[in-house]
Amino acid sequence: MSKTTLAIIAGVSAAAGSAATAAIFASRPQRKDSLPPTASSTPTSNYAPAPLTPVSQLPALRKDLIPPVNPTGIFQYGFPGPTNDLHPTLSTTSSFDRRTRNPAWVAEHITAASINANNADRRHSYFVEDETIPEKFRARLHDYFRSGYDRGHQVPAADAKWSQDALDQTFLLTNMCPQVGEGFNRDYWAHFEDFCRRLTNHYPSVRIVTGPLYLPKRDHEDGKWRVSYEVIGDPPNVSVPTHFYKVIFAEDGKTGGDVSLGAFVLPNARIDNEKPLQGFEVPIEAIERASGLEFAGKLPAQRRKRLCEQVTCSLLVRDYADRQKNLMESPPPKKLGAGPTPK
C-alpha cells in the first residue's frame, strides 16, 4: 500500500467519502507537499505509543476550592453517551454505532470444523431489523430500498452454516453496512472473505474483526482534506462507509503461542479482481488510529507474526453467478485452492 494511503489512514481519527478512493488508492507517486502527515508504509506490529503524562505531573485539584456549580448533575436526567451497544449472537459479537446506524466492529471466530459444517440453508434466512437497538437509532430495511447499495454482511453468512439459528443471526441489520454491490460485495470482498475461510486450512483457530471506516478525501480546489459520505434512507438514516477493514488473528492453537496478524483496508468501490490483496495491507495501528478502536493491546510483540509472511495473501477468483448457482452445494473443500463460498 502506498505512503499516501497509509498517511491518510494513520493520520486521521474519523472520516468518510467514497471519493477518497481515487486519492488514497492512486498508484502513481504523489508530491510530498500534497500528502497529509506521513506514516510508515511498511506493515508492522512493533508499535510504541506516545508516553502518557504521569499522574504526578497533572495539575493538582485544589481541595480548598468549593465549586459553585455541579456539571455532573446532568446525569440525574440520563447519560448522554456515546453508547455503543455490545451485541453478542451465536455467530458474532459486535458493537453498534448509533450515530451511523452501522456496526463499529463485528467479531467472529472460525475453525475448520465450523466452516466445513453444512447444517443450515441461507434460503431460509431473511434480512431483519435488530429490535435490541432503540427504535430511533435503528437501521431500517426500507433505508436500503432503491439505495443502490447492498446490505453488506460484515460477518458473512457462509461462516455460520454450522447452525440455522447462527446463520439467521448474520442477517440482522446490526451485521450490515451499505456496500457497493457489483465489483465489491459480490466480487472482490467475497473473494477476500473466502481467503479468510481458507486460513482455517493452516490455523486451528482464526478470529476476524470487520467494520467500516470513514476516510477523508482531498479537495482539488483548495487542497484541504475533508470528511464526506453519503447517507441513505428516507429520511436519511444510514451512513455509507468509504472503506472497510478486516483485522485477522490466525492462532497456532498453543497456549501463549504465536498469532499471525493481518490488517487490511479496502475502499467501498469496485475493485478489479486482478488487484493483489497485499496492496490493501496496512499496519494494524493505522486502522486503530483511523477507527478509534484497539485490537491487540494485550498481545505481546514477541507473540506477533505478520500474516502475509506466514501464508500467501492472495485471492482465488470465482464468478459471482457461478457461486449463486452452487449456493447450497457441498461445504467448502479443505484444499487451499478452493473457490469462495457464497456469502
PDB file of N, CA and C in Angstrom, residues 77-155:
ATOM      1  N   TYR A  77     -30.669  13.152  34.789  1.00  0.00           N
ATOM      2  CA  TYR A  77     -31.649  13.032  33.705  1.00  0.00           C
ATOM      3  C   TYR A  77     -31.286  11.935  32.709  1.00  0.00           C
ATOM      4  N   GLY A  78     -30.091  11.372  32.885  1.00  0.00           N
ATOM      5  CA  GLY A  78     -29.641  10.330  31.976  1.00  0.00           C
ATOM      6  C   GLY A  78     -28.238  10.617  31.486  1.00  0.00           C
ATOM      7  N   PHE A  79     -27.581   9.564  30.993  1.00  0.00           N
ATOM      8  CA  PHE A  79     -26.225   9.689  30.456  1.00  0.00           C
ATOM      9  C   PHE A  79     -26.317   9.960  28.957  1.00  0.00           C
ATOM     10  N   PRO A  80     -25.793  11.097  28.457  1.00  0.00           N
ATOM     11  CA  PRO A  80     -25.939  11.430  27.035  1.00  0.00           C
ATOM     12  C   PRO A  80     -25.270  10.431  26.086  1.00  0.00           C
ATOM     13  N   GLY A  81     -24.193   9.846  26.501  1.00  0.00           N
ATOM     14  CA  GLY A  81     -23.487   8.915  25.625  1.00  0.00           C
ATOM     15  C   GLY A  81     -22.073   9.395  25.350  1.00  0.00           C
ATOM     16  N   PRO A  82     -21.413   8.884  24.303  1.00  0.00           N
ATOM     17  CA  PRO A  82     -21.971   7.939  23.333  1.00  0.00           C
ATOM     18  C   PRO A  82     -22.157   6.539  23.919  1.00  0.00           C
ATOM     19  N   THR A  83     -23.158   5.845  23.397  1.00  0.00           N
ATOM     20  CA  THR A  83     -23.452   4.482  23.809  1.00  0.00           C
ATOM     21  C   THR A  83     -23.184   3.543  22.647  1.00  0.00           C
ATOM     22  N   ASN A  84     -22.319   2.590  22.868  1.00  0.00           N
ATOM     23  CA  ASN A  84     -22.071   1.561  21.859  1.00  0.00           C
ATOM     24  C   ASN A  84     -22.714   0.267  22.341  1.00  0.00           C
ATOM     25  N   ASP A  85     -23.733  -0.175  21.627  1.00  0.00           N
ATOM     26  CA  ASP A  85     -24.487  -1.352  22.037  1.00  0.00           C
ATOM     27  C   ASP A  85     -23.682  -2.617  21.775  1.00  0.00           C
ATOM     28  N   LEU A  86     -23.179  -3.258  22.841  1.00  0.00           N
ATOM     29  CA  LEU A  86     -22.476  -4.525  22.696  1.00  0.00           C
ATOM     30  C   LEU A  86     -23.509  -5.616  22.456  1.00  0.00           C
ATOM     31  N   HIS A  87     -23.321  -6.356  21.367  1.00  0.00           N
ATOM     32  CA  HIS A  87     -24.389  -7.244  20.905  1.00  0.00           C
ATOM     33  C   HIS A  87     -23.833  -8.622  20.553  1.00  0.00           C
ATOM     34  N   PRO A  88     -23.843  -9.580  21.479  1.00  0.00           N
ATOM     35  CA  PRO A  88     -23.395 -10.934  21.152  1.00  0.00           C
ATOM     36  C   PRO A  88     -24.514 -11.767  20.546  1.00  0.00           C
ATOM     37  N   THR A  89     -24.199 -12.559  19.542  1.00  0.00           N
ATOM     38  CA  THR A  89     -25.119 -13.545  18.983  1.00  0.00           C
ATOM     39  C   THR A  89     -24.387 -14.878  18.935  1.00  0.00           C
ATOM     40  N   LEU A  90     -25.017 -15.928  18.408  1.00  0.00           N
ATOM     41  CA  LEU A  90     -24.370 -17.226  18.315  1.00  0.00           C
ATOM     42  C   LEU A  90     -23.108 -17.176  17.451  1.00  0.00           C
ATOM     43  N   SER A  91     -23.138 -16.377  16.398  1.00  0.00           N
ATOM     44  CA  SER A  91     -22.046 -16.380  15.421  1.00  0.00           C
ATOM     45  C   SER A  91     -21.198 -15.110  15.437  1.00  0.00           C
ATOM     46  N   THR A  92     -21.617 -14.075  16.165  1.00  0.00           N
ATOM     47  CA  THR A  92     -20.891 -12.807  16.150  1.00  0.00           C
ATOM     48  C   THR A  92     -20.905 -12.152  17.529  1.00  0.00           C
ATOM     49  N   THR A  93     -19.979 -11.239  17.710  1.00  0.00           N
ATOM     50  CA  THR A  93     -20.040 -10.261  18.796  1.00  0.00           C
ATOM     51  C   THR A  93     -19.753  -8.916  18.153  1.00  0.00           C
ATOM     52  N   SER A  94     -20.561  -7.915  18.458  1.00  0.00           N
ATOM     53  CA  SER A  94     -20.403  -6.642  17.762  1.00  0.00           C
ATOM     54  C   SER A  94     -20.684  -5.468  18.681  1.00  0.00           C
ATOM     55  N   SER A  95     -20.260  -4.310  18.218  1.00  0.00           N
ATOM     56  CA  SER A  95     -20.578  -3.050  18.879  1.00  0.00           C
ATOM     57  C   SER A  95     -21.227  -2.149  17.840  1.00  0.00           C
ATOM     58  N   PHE A  96     -22.418  -1.644  18.167  1.00  0.00           N
ATOM     59  CA  PHE A  96     -23.204  -0.872  17.204  1.00  0.00           C
ATOM     60  C   PHE A  96     -23.022   0.625  17.440  1.00  0.00           C
ATOM     61  N   ASP A  97     -22.813   1.353  16.356  1.00  0.00           N
ATOM     62  CA  ASP A  97     -22.643   2.804  16.400  1.00  0.00           C
ATOM     63  C   ASP A  97     -23.989   3.461  16.104  1.00  0.00           C
ATOM     64  N   ARG A  98     -24.609   4.030  17.117  1.00  0.00           N
ATOM     65  CA  ARG A  98     -25.943   4.603  16.944  1.00  0.00           C
ATOM     66  C   ARG A  98     -25.952   5.816  16.015  1.00  0.00           C
ATOM     67  N   ARG A  99     -24.833   6.510  15.928  1.00  0.00           N
ATOM     68  CA  ARG A  99     -24.800   7.717  15.094  1.00  0.00           C
ATOM     69  C   ARG A  99     -24.839   7.365  13.611  1.00  0.00           C
ATOM     70  N   THR A 100     -24.059   6.365  13.201  1.00  0.00           N
ATOM     71  CA  THR A 100     -24.001   5.993  11.785  1.00  0.00           C
ATOM     72  C   THR A 100     -25.027   4.921  11.415  1.00  0.00           C
ATOM     73  N   ARG A 101     -25.646   4.293  12.433  1.00  0.00           N
ATOM     74  CA  ARG A 101     -26.574   3.166  12.231  1.00  0.00           C
ATOM     75  C   ARG A 101     -25.864   1.981  11.590  1.00  0.00           C
ATOM     76  N   ASN A 102     -24.563   1.896  11.799  1.00  0.00           N
ATOM     77  CA  ASN A 102     -23.747   0.781  11.335  1.00  0.00           C
ATOM     78  C   ASN A 102     -22.999   0.186  12.523  1.00  0.00           C
ATOM     79  N   PRO A 103     -22.562  -1.059  12.421  1.00  0.00           N
ATOM     80  CA  PRO A 103     -21.686  -1.573  13.470  1.00  0.00           C
ATOM     81  C   PRO A 103     -20.352  -0.839  13.443  1.00  0.00           C
ATOM     82  N   ALA A 104     -19.760  -0.623  14.605  1.00  0.00           N
ATOM     83  CA  ALA A 104     -18.393  -0.094  14.659  1.00  0.00           C
ATOM     84  C   ALA A 104     -17.414  -1.221  14.363  1.00  0.00           C
ATOM     85  N   TRP A 105     -17.751  -2.411  14.848  1.00  0.00           N
ATOM     86  CA  TRP A 105     -16.966  -3.609  14.567  1.00  0.00           C
ATOM     87  C   TRP A 105     -17.835  -4.836  14.801  1.00  0.00           C
ATOM     88  N   VAL A 106     -17.506  -5.907  14.092  1.00  0.00           N
ATOM     89  CA  VAL A 106     -18.164  -7.205  14.284  1.00  0.00           C
ATOM     90  C   VAL A 106     -17.074  -8.262  14.317  1.00  0.00           C
ATOM     91  N   ALA A 107     -17.055  -9.063  15.382  1.00  0.00           N
ATOM     92  CA  ALA A 107     -16.030 -10.095  15.538  1.00  0.00           C
ATOM     93  C   ALA A 107     -16.630 -11.478  15.325  1.00  0.00           C
ATOM     94  N   GLU A 108     -15.833 -12.366  14.773  1.00  0.00           N
ATOM     95  CA  GLU A 108     -16.244 -13.758  14.570  1.00  0.00           C
ATOM     96  C   GLU A 108     -15.080 -14.685  14.872  1.00  0.00           C
ATOM     97  N   HIS A 109     -15.386 -15.957  15.043  1.00  0.00           N
ATOM     98  CA  HIS A 109     -14.389 -16.992  15.281  1.00  0.00           C
ATOM     99  C   HIS A 109     -14.710 -18.166  14.375  1.00  0.00           C
ATOM    100  N   ILE A 110     -13.745 -18.580  13.559  1.00  0.00           N
ATOM    101  CA  ILE A 110     -13.973 -19.695  12.656  1.00  0.00           C
ATOM    102  C   ILE A 110     -12.884 -20.747  12.834  1.00  0.00           C
ATOM    103  N   THR A 111     -13.273 -21.983  12.596  1.00  0.00           N
ATOM    104  CA  THR A 111     -12.353 -23.120  12.617  1.00  0.00           C
ATOM    105  C   THR A 111     -12.660 -23.997  11.409  1.00  0.00           C
ATOM    106  N   ALA A 112     -11.813 -24.961  11.154  1.00  0.00           N
ATOM    107  CA  ALA A 112     -12.076 -25.879  10.038  1.00  0.00           C
ATOM    108  C   ALA A 112     -13.395 -26.602  10.246  1.00  0.00           C
ATOM    109  N   ALA A 113     -13.674 -26.988  11.485  1.00  0.00           N
ATOM    110  CA  ALA A 113     -14.918 -27.706  11.773  1.00  0.00           C
ATOM    111  C   ALA A 113     -16.139 -26.822  11.531  1.00  0.00           C
ATOM    112  N   SER A 114     -16.081 -25.562  11.959  1.00  0.00           N
ATOM    113  CA  SER A 114     -17.240 -24.682  11.792  1.00  0.00           C
ATOM    114  C   SER A 114     -17.479 -24.345  10.325  1.00  0.00           C
ATOM    115  N   ILE A 115     -16.401 -24.181   9.569  1.00  0.00           N
ATOM    116  CA  ILE A 115     -16.534 -23.827   8.153  1.00  0.00           C
ATOM    117  C   ILE A 115     -17.030 -25.007   7.331  1.00  0.00           C
ATOM    118  N   ASN A 116     -16.589 -26.203   7.665  1.00  0.00           N
ATOM    119  CA  ASN A 116     -16.963 -27.371   6.879  1.00  0.00           C
ATOM    120  C   ASN A 116     -18.314 -27.955   7.263  1.00  0.00           C
ATOM    121  N   ALA A 117     -18.888 -27.500   8.353  1.00  0.00           N
ATOM    122  CA  ALA A 117     -20.240 -27.935   8.712  1.00  0.00           C
ATOM    123  C   ALA A 117     -21.236 -27.383   7.699  1.00  0.00           C
ATOM    124  N   ASN A 118     -22.301 -28.122   7.478  1.00  0.00           N
ATOM    125  CA  ASN A 118     -23.297 -27.686   6.494  1.00  0.00           C
ATOM    126  C   ASN A 118     -24.689 -28.022   7.034  1.00  0.00           C
ATOM    127  N   ASN A 119     -25.030 -27.359   8.143  1.00  0.00           N
ATOM    128  CA  ASN A 119     -26.282 -27.664   8.842  1.00  0.00           C
ATOM    129  C   ASN A 119     -27.335 -26.577   8.666  1.00  0.00           C
ATOM    130  N   ALA A 120     -27.148 -25.704   7.687  1.00  0.00           N
ATOM    131  CA  ALA A 120     -28.076 -24.587   7.518  1.00  0.00           C
ATOM    132  C   ALA A 120     -28.217 -24.258   6.041  1.00  0.00           C
ATOM    133  N   ASP A 121     -29.309 -23.591   5.732  1.00  0.00           N
ATOM    134  CA  ASP A 121     -29.621 -23.206   4.358  1.00  0.00           C
ATOM    135  C   ASP A 121     -30.008 -21.739   4.361  1.00  0.00           C
ATOM    136  N   ARG A 122     -29.211 -20.900   3.694  1.00  0.00           N
ATOM    137  CA  ARG A 122     -29.475 -19.465   3.732  1.00  0.00           C
ATOM    138  C   ARG A 122     -30.759 -19.083   3.011  1.00  0.00           C
ATOM    139  N   ARG A 123     -31.319 -19.994   2.259  1.00  0.00           N
ATOM    140  CA  ARG A 123     -32.601 -19.705   1.611  1.00  0.00           C
ATOM    141  C   ARG A 123     -33.726 -19.579   2.632  1.00  0.00           C
ATOM    142  N   HIS A 124     -33.478 -20.029   3.860  1.00  0.00           N
ATOM    143  CA  HIS A 124     -34.466 -19.892   4.931  1.00  0.00           C
ATOM    144  C   HIS A 124     -34.206 -18.655   5.793  1.00  0.00           C
ATOM    145  N   SER A 125     -33.182 -17.870   5.417  1.00  0.00           N
ATOM    146  CA  SER A 125     -32.802 -16.697   6.210  1.00  0.00           C
ATOM    147  C   SER A 125     -33.296 -15.426   5.525  1.00  0.00           C
ATOM    148  N   TYR A 126     -33.619 -14.419   6.353  1.00  0.00           N
ATOM    149  CA  TYR A 126     -34.143 -13.158   5.841  1.00  0.00           C
ATOM    150  C   TYR A 126     -33.487 -11.994   6.577  1.00  0.00           C
ATOM    151  N   PHE A 127     -33.278 -10.914   5.841  1.00  0.00           N
ATOM    152  CA  PHE A 127     -32.772  -9.695   6.466  1.00  0.00           C
ATOM    153  C   PHE A 127     -33.827  -9.171   7.437  1.00  0.00           C
ATOM    154  N   VAL A 128     -33.389  -8.826   8.642  1.00  0.00           N
ATOM    155  CA  VAL A 128     -34.329  -8.333   9.656  1.00  0.00           C
ATOM    156  C   VAL A 128     -33.707  -7.168  10.420  1.00  0.00           C
ATOM    157  N   GLU A 129     -34.566  -6.260  10.860  1.00  0.00           N
ATOM    158  CA  GLU A 129     -34.123  -5.181  11.725  1.00  0.00           C
ATOM    159  C   GLU A 129     -33.819  -5.738  13.109  1.00  0.00           C
ATOM    160  N   ASP A 130     -32.872  -5.149  13.783  1.00  0.00           N
ATOM    161  CA  ASP A 130     -32.465  -5.631  15.101  1.00  0.00           C
ATOM    162  C   ASP A 130     -33.217  -4.859  16.178  1.00  0.00           C
ATOM    163  N   GLU A 131     -34.164  -5.527  16.790  1.00  0.00           N
ATOM    164  CA  GLU A 131     -35.024  -4.859  17.762  1.00  0.00           C
ATOM    165  C   GLU A 131     -34.351  -4.651  19.118  1.00  0.00           C
ATOM    166  N   THR A 132     -33.120  -5.130  19.266  1.00  0.00           N
ATOM    167  CA  THR A 132     -32.390  -4.833  20.505  1.00  0.00           C
ATOM    168  C   THR A 132     -31.853  -3.407  20.499  1.00  0.00           C
ATOM    169  N   ILE A 133     -31.846  -2.777  19.337  1.00  0.00           N
ATOM    170  CA  ILE A 133     -31.401  -1.384  19.217  1.00  0.00           C
ATOM    171  C   ILE A 133     -32.619  -0.473  19.377  1.00  0.00           C
ATOM    172  N   PRO A 134     -32.516   0.590  20.182  1.00  0.00           N
ATOM    173  CA  PRO A 134     -33.651   1.511  20.320  1.00  0.00           C
ATOM    174  C   PRO A 134     -34.139   1.986  18.954  1.00  0.00           C
ATOM    175  N   GLU A 135     -35.442   2.097  18.813  1.00  0.00           N
ATOM    176  CA  GLU A 135     -36.048   2.354  17.504  1.00  0.00           C
ATOM    177  C   GLU A 135     -35.483   3.582  16.803  1.00  0.00           C
ATOM    178  N   LYS A 136     -35.240   4.656  17.528  1.00  0.00           N
ATOM    179  CA  LYS A 136     -34.792   5.890  16.869  1.00  0.00           C
ATOM    180  C   LYS A 136     -33.344   5.809  16.369  1.00  0.00           C
ATOM    181  N   PHE A 137     -32.603   4.788  16.831  1.00  0.00           N
ATOM    182  CA  PHE A 137     -31.220   4.630  16.386  1.00  0.00           C
ATOM    183  C   PHE A 137     -31.038   3.434  15.452  1.00  0.00           C
ATOM    184  N   ARG A 138     -32.127   2.799  15.097  1.00  0.00           N
ATOM    185  CA  ARG A 138     -32.065   1.524  14.379  1.00  0.00           C
ATOM    186  C   ARG A 138     -31.945   1.729  12.866  1.00  0.00           C
ATOM    187  N   ALA A 139     -31.148   0.873  12.197  1.00  0.00           N
ATOM    188  CA  ALA A 139     -31.175   0.806  10.736  1.00  0.00           C
ATOM    189  C   ALA A 139     -32.451   0.096  10.314  1.00  0.00           C
ATOM    190  N   ARG A 140     -33.071   0.575   9.244  1.00  0.00           N
ATOM    191  CA  ARG A 140     -34.350   0.039   8.772  1.00  0.00           C
ATOM    192  C   ARG A 140     -34.172  -0.671   7.434  1.00  0.00           C
ATOM    193  N   LEU A 141     -35.003  -1.654   7.206  1.00  0.00           N
ATOM    194  CA  LEU A 141     -34.961  -2.335   5.916  1.00  0.00           C
ATOM    195  C   LEU A 141     -35.242  -1.370   4.775  1.00  0.00           C
ATOM    196  N   HIS A 142     -36.191  -0.445   5.007  1.00  0.00           N
ATOM    197  CA  HIS A 142     -36.539   0.474   3.917  1.00  0.00           C
ATOM    198  C   HIS A 142     -35.442   1.496   3.655  1.00  0.00           C
ATOM    199  N   ASP A 143     -34.473   1.633   4.575  1.00  0.00           N
ATOM    200  CA  ASP A 143     -33.351   2.540   4.319  1.00  0.00           C
ATOM    201  C   ASP A 143     -32.548   2.085   3.105  1.00  0.00           C
ATOM    202  N   TYR A 144     -32.495   0.773   2.883  1.00  0.00           N
ATOM    203  CA  TYR A 144     -31.717   0.227   1.771  1.00  0.00           C
ATOM    204  C   TYR A 144     -32.517   0.168   0.467  1.00  0.00           C
ATOM    205  N   PHE A 145     -33.835   0.347   0.549  1.00  0.00           N
ATOM    206  CA  PHE A 145     -34.691   0.199  -0.626  1.00  0.00           C
ATOM    207  C   PHE A 145     -34.319   1.219  -1.695  1.00  0.00           C
ATOM    208  N   ARG A 146     -33.954   0.735  -2.879  1.00  0.00           N
ATOM    209  CA  ARG A 146     -33.564   1.566  -4.019  1.00  0.00           C
ATOM    210  C   ARG A 146     -32.428   2.537  -3.677  1.00  0.00           C
ATOM    211  N   SER A 147     -31.580   2.133  -2.752  1.00  0.00           N
ATOM    212  CA  SER A 147     -30.459   2.995  -2.368  1.00  0.00           C
ATOM    213  C   SER A 147     -29.285   2.857  -3.316  1.00  0.00           C
ATOM    214  N   GLY A 148     -29.241   1.753  -4.062  1.00  0.00           N
ATOM    215  CA  GLY A 148     -28.092   1.485  -4.917  1.00  0.00           C
ATOM    216  C   GLY A 148     -26.990   0.718  -4.203  1.00  0.00           C
ATOM    217  N   TYR A 149     -27.220   0.353  -2.929  1.00  0.00           N
ATOM    218  CA  TYR A 149     -26.214  -0.372  -2.162  1.00  0.00           C
ATOM    219  C   TYR A 149     -26.751  -1.720  -1.689  1.00  0.00           C
ATOM    220  N   ASP A 150     -25.831  -2.671  -1.559  1.00  0.00           N
ATOM    221  CA  ASP A 150     -26.178  -3.965  -0.973  1.00  0.00           C
ATOM    222  C   ASP A 150     -26.219  -3.844   0.548  1.00  0.00           C
ATOM    223  N   ARG A 151     -27.008  -4.708   1.169  1.00  0.00           N
ATOM    224  CA  ARG A 151     -26.907  -4.887   2.614  1.00  0.00           C
ATOM    225  C   ARG A 151     -25.717  -5.820   2.829  1.00  0.00           C
ATOM    226  N   GLY A 152     -24.568  -5.229   3.078  1.00  0.00           N
ATOM    227  CA  GLY A 152     -23.315  -5.976   3.091  1.00  0.00           C
ATOM    228  C   GLY A 152     -23.002  -6.594   4.440  1.00  0.00           C
ATOM    229  N   HIS A 153     -22.953  -7.939   4.470  1.00  0.00           N
ATOM    230  CA  HIS A 153     -22.577  -8.648   5.690  1.00  0.00           C
ATOM    231  C   HIS A 153     -21.178  -8.228   6.133  1.00  0.00           C
ATOM    232  N   GLN A 154     -21.009  -7.987   7.429  1.00  0.00           N
ATOM    233  CA  GLN A 154     -19.672  -7.819   7.978  1.00  0.00           C
ATOM    234  C   GLN A 154     -19.110  -9.189   8.355  1.00  0.00           C
ATOM    235  N   VAL A 155     -19.884 -10.012   9.020  1.00  0.00           N
ATOM    236  CA  VAL A 155     -19.569 -11.438   9.153  1.00  0.00           C
ATOM    237  C   VAL A 155     -20.417 -12.161   8.121  1.00  0.00           C
TER     238      VAL A 155
END
